[in-house]
PDB file of C-alpha atoms in Angstrom:
ATOM      1  CA  UNK A   1      15.460   1.173  -0.885  1.00 70.00           C
ATOM      2  CA  UNK A   2      14.667  -2.482  -0.392  1.00 80.00           C
ATOM      3  CA  UNK A   3      15.688  -3.472  -3.900  1.00 83.00           C
ATOM      4  CA  UNK A   4      19.327  -3.342  -4.947  1.00 77.00           C
ATOM      5  CA  UNK A   5      20.274  -1.558  -8.156  1.00 81.00           C
ATOM      6  CA  UNK A   6      20.394  -3.916 -11.093  1.00 80.00           C
ATOM      7  CA  UNK A   7      22.713  -3.510 -14.050  1.00 77.00           C
ATOM      8  CA  UNK A   8      21.747  -4.495 -17.567  1.00 72.00           C
ATOM      9  CA  UNK A   9      24.346  -7.144 -18.429  1.00 76.00           C
ATOM     10  CA  UNK A  10      22.996  -8.313 -21.766  1.00 74.00           C
ATOM     11  CA  UNK A  11      25.976  -8.409 -24.167  1.00 76.00           C
ATOM     12  CA  UNK A  12      24.071  -7.067 -27.166  1.00 76.00           C
ATOM     13  CA  UNK A  13      21.846  -4.597 -25.364  1.00 71.00           C
ATOM     14  CA  UNK A  14      19.007  -5.344 -27.779  1.00 75.00           C
ATOM     15  CA  UNK A  15      16.692  -7.441 -25.623  1.00 78.00           C
ATOM     16  CA  UNK A  16      13.325  -6.418 -24.195  1.00 82.00           C
ATOM     17  CA  UNK A  17      13.829  -4.011 -21.302  1.00 83.00           C
ATOM     18  CA  UNK A  18      13.168  -5.223 -17.772  1.00 87.00           C
ATOM     19  CA  UNK A  19       9.667  -4.469 -16.483  1.00 91.00           C
ATOM     20  CA  UNK A  20       9.769  -1.721 -13.859  1.00 91.00           C
ATOM     21  CA  UNK A  21       9.784  -2.976 -10.272  1.00 92.00           C
ATOM     22  CA  UNK A  22       6.869  -0.647  -9.464  1.00 93.00           C
ATOM     23  CA  UNK A  23       4.669  -2.346 -12.065  1.00 95.00           C
ATOM     24  CA  UNK A  24       5.532  -5.834 -10.809  1.00 95.00           C
ATOM     25  CA  UNK A  25       5.079  -4.821  -7.164  1.00 94.00           C
ATOM     26  CA  UNK A  26       1.641  -3.372  -7.921  1.00 94.00           C
ATOM     27  CA  UNK A  27       0.536  -6.634  -9.566  1.00 95.00           C
ATOM     28  CA  UNK A  28       1.921  -8.734  -6.699  1.00 94.00           C
ATOM     29  CA  UNK A  29      -0.033  -6.611  -4.214  1.00 92.00           C
ATOM     30  CA  UNK A  30      -3.164  -7.308  -6.284  1.00 94.00           C
ATOM     31  CA  UNK A  31      -2.450 -11.034  -6.017  1.00 94.00           C
ATOM     32  CA  UNK A  32      -2.097 -10.779  -2.227  1.00 90.00           C
ATOM     33  CA  UNK A  33      -5.015  -8.427  -1.538  1.00 89.00           C
ATOM     34  CA  UNK A  34      -7.597  -9.903  -3.903  1.00 91.00           C
ATOM     35  CA  UNK A  35      -6.429 -13.500  -3.616  1.00 89.00           C
ATOM     36  CA  UNK A  36      -6.382 -13.863  -7.385  1.00 92.00           C
ATOM     37  CA  UNK A  37      -3.943 -15.917  -9.412  1.00 92.00           C
ATOM     38  CA  UNK A  38      -0.942 -14.472 -11.195  1.00 94.00           C
ATOM     39  CA  UNK A  39      -2.702 -14.943 -14.529  1.00 95.00           C
ATOM     40  CA  UNK A  40      -5.565 -12.686 -13.391  1.00 94.00           C
ATOM     41  CA  UNK A  41      -3.222  -9.944 -12.171  1.00 93.00           C
ATOM     42  CA  UNK A  42      -1.144 -10.042 -15.361  1.00 94.00           C
ATOM     43  CA  UNK A  43      -1.885  -7.675 -18.232  1.00 93.00           C
ATOM     44  CA  UNK A  44      -0.171  -6.195 -21.290  1.00 93.00           C
ATOM     45  CA  UNK A  45       2.444  -4.505 -19.091  1.00 93.00           C
ATOM     46  CA  UNK A  46       3.489  -7.544 -17.076  1.00 95.00           C
ATOM     47  CA  UNK A  47       3.046 -11.274 -17.684  1.00 96.00           C
ATOM     48  CA  UNK A  48       2.250 -13.915 -15.069  1.00 96.00           C
ATOM     49  CA  UNK A  49       5.653 -15.491 -15.686  1.00 96.00           C
ATOM     50  CA  UNK A  50       7.375 -12.183 -14.909  1.00 95.00           C
ATOM     51  CA  UNK A  51       5.361 -11.905 -11.691  1.00 96.00           C
ATOM     52  CA  UNK A  52       6.447 -15.355 -10.548  1.00 97.00           C
ATOM     53  CA  UNK A  53      10.088 -14.863 -11.517  1.00 96.00           C
ATOM     54  CA  UNK A  54      10.352 -11.472  -9.817  1.00 95.00           C
ATOM     55  CA  UNK A  55       8.589 -12.810  -6.700  1.00 95.00           C
ATOM     56  CA  UNK A  56      11.108 -15.659  -6.520  1.00 96.00           C
ATOM     57  CA  UNK A  57      14.010 -13.252  -7.117  1.00 94.00           C
ATOM     58  CA  UNK A  58      12.841 -10.938  -4.329  1.00 93.00           C
ATOM     59  CA  UNK A  59      12.385 -13.889  -1.959  1.00 94.00           C
ATOM     60  CA  UNK A  60      15.958 -15.033  -2.721  1.00 94.00           C
ATOM     61  CA  UNK A  61      17.272 -11.516  -2.028  1.00 92.00           C
ATOM     62  CA  UNK A  62      15.405 -11.330   1.297  1.00 93.00           C
ATOM     63  CA  UNK A  63      13.288  -8.405   0.118  1.00 92.00           C
ATOM     64  CA  UNK A  64       9.980 -10.058   1.017  1.00 91.00           C
ATOM     65  CA  UNK A  65      11.058 -10.677   4.621  1.00 93.00           C
ATOM     66  CA  UNK A  66      12.258  -7.067   4.953  1.00 92.00           C
ATOM     67  CA  UNK A  67       8.952  -5.872   3.504  1.00 91.00           C
ATOM     68  CA  UNK A  68       6.998  -8.070   5.934  1.00 90.00           C
ATOM     69  CA  UNK A  69       8.860  -6.563   8.890  1.00 92.00           C
ATOM     70  CA  UNK A  70       8.304  -3.013   7.596  1.00 92.00           C
ATOM     71  CA  UNK A  71       4.578  -3.625   7.148  1.00 90.00           C
ATOM     72  CA  UNK A  72       4.235  -5.100  10.649  1.00 90.00           C
ATOM     73  CA  UNK A  73       6.123  -2.149  12.116  1.00 92.00           C
ATOM     74  CA  UNK A  74       3.953   0.376  10.250  1.00 93.00           C
ATOM     75  CA  UNK A  75       0.768  -1.411  11.326  1.00 90.00           C
ATOM     76  CA  UNK A  76       1.962  -1.430  14.930  1.00 91.00           C
ATOM     77  CA  UNK A  77       2.691   2.323  14.820  1.00 94.00           C
ATOM     78  CA  UNK A  78      -0.609   3.243  13.148  1.00 93.00           C
ATOM     79  CA  UNK A  79      -3.099   0.840  14.725  1.00 90.00           C
ATOM     80  CA  UNK A  80      -1.288  -1.120  17.389  1.00 87.00           C
ATOM     81  CA  UNK A  81      -0.401  -4.767  17.179  1.00 81.00           C
ATOM     82  CA  UNK A  82      -1.226  -6.766  20.300  1.00 81.00           C
ATOM     83  CA  UNK A  83       0.231 -10.221  19.706  1.00 77.00           C
ATOM     84  CA  UNK A  84      -0.817 -11.441  23.178  1.00 82.00           C
ATOM     85  CA  UNK A  85      -4.405 -11.938  22.006  1.00 79.00           C
ATOM     86  CA  UNK A  86      -4.009 -13.883  18.791  1.00 79.00           C
ATOM     87  CA  UNK A  87      -6.068 -16.962  18.071  1.00 80.00           C
ATOM     88  CA  UNK A  88      -5.235 -19.198  15.137  1.00 78.00           C
ATOM     89  CA  UNK A  89      -7.492 -21.955  13.888  1.00 76.00           C
ATOM     90  CA  UNK A  90      -5.823 -24.629  11.828  1.00 74.00           C
ATOM     91  CA  UNK A  91      -8.808 -26.950  11.663  1.00 74.00           C
ATOM     92  CA  UNK A  92      -9.513 -28.627   8.338  1.00 71.00           C
ATOM     93  CA  UNK A  93     -12.789 -30.477   7.980  1.00 75.00           C
ATOM     94  CA  UNK A  94     -13.697 -32.680   5.066  1.00 74.00           C
ATOM     95  CA  UNK A  95     -17.165 -33.355   3.811  1.00 73.00           C
ATOM     96  CA  UNK A  96     -18.582 -36.802   4.566  1.00 71.00           C
ATOM     97  CA  UNK A  97     -18.169 -39.274   1.723  1.00 70.00           C
ATOM     98  CA  UNK A  98     -15.655 -37.005  -0.014  1.00 66.00           C
ATOM     99  CA  UNK A  99     -18.103 -34.110  -0.599  1.00 58.00           C
TER     100      UNK A  99
END
């Protein structure tokens, strides 16, 4: 598993339970695929704040980089990834007179 096990360390044990990683991951995939904001992907199960916090936590743990490498590897196995023929355009054009 990419995510380490997490213990509940709250001293009273009476706080709101942590949102399941599967729920948060599903919403983060929606943000990436549809290009929507965290507020749009949030619902009654998971708030936008939770999405941002968990994203930042997973970045700190290196989970996102591991996931990126797994996805690239899977894509290469299934479709083939030929990095010799990549073209990137970084051109930014502005409208005359500020648009």
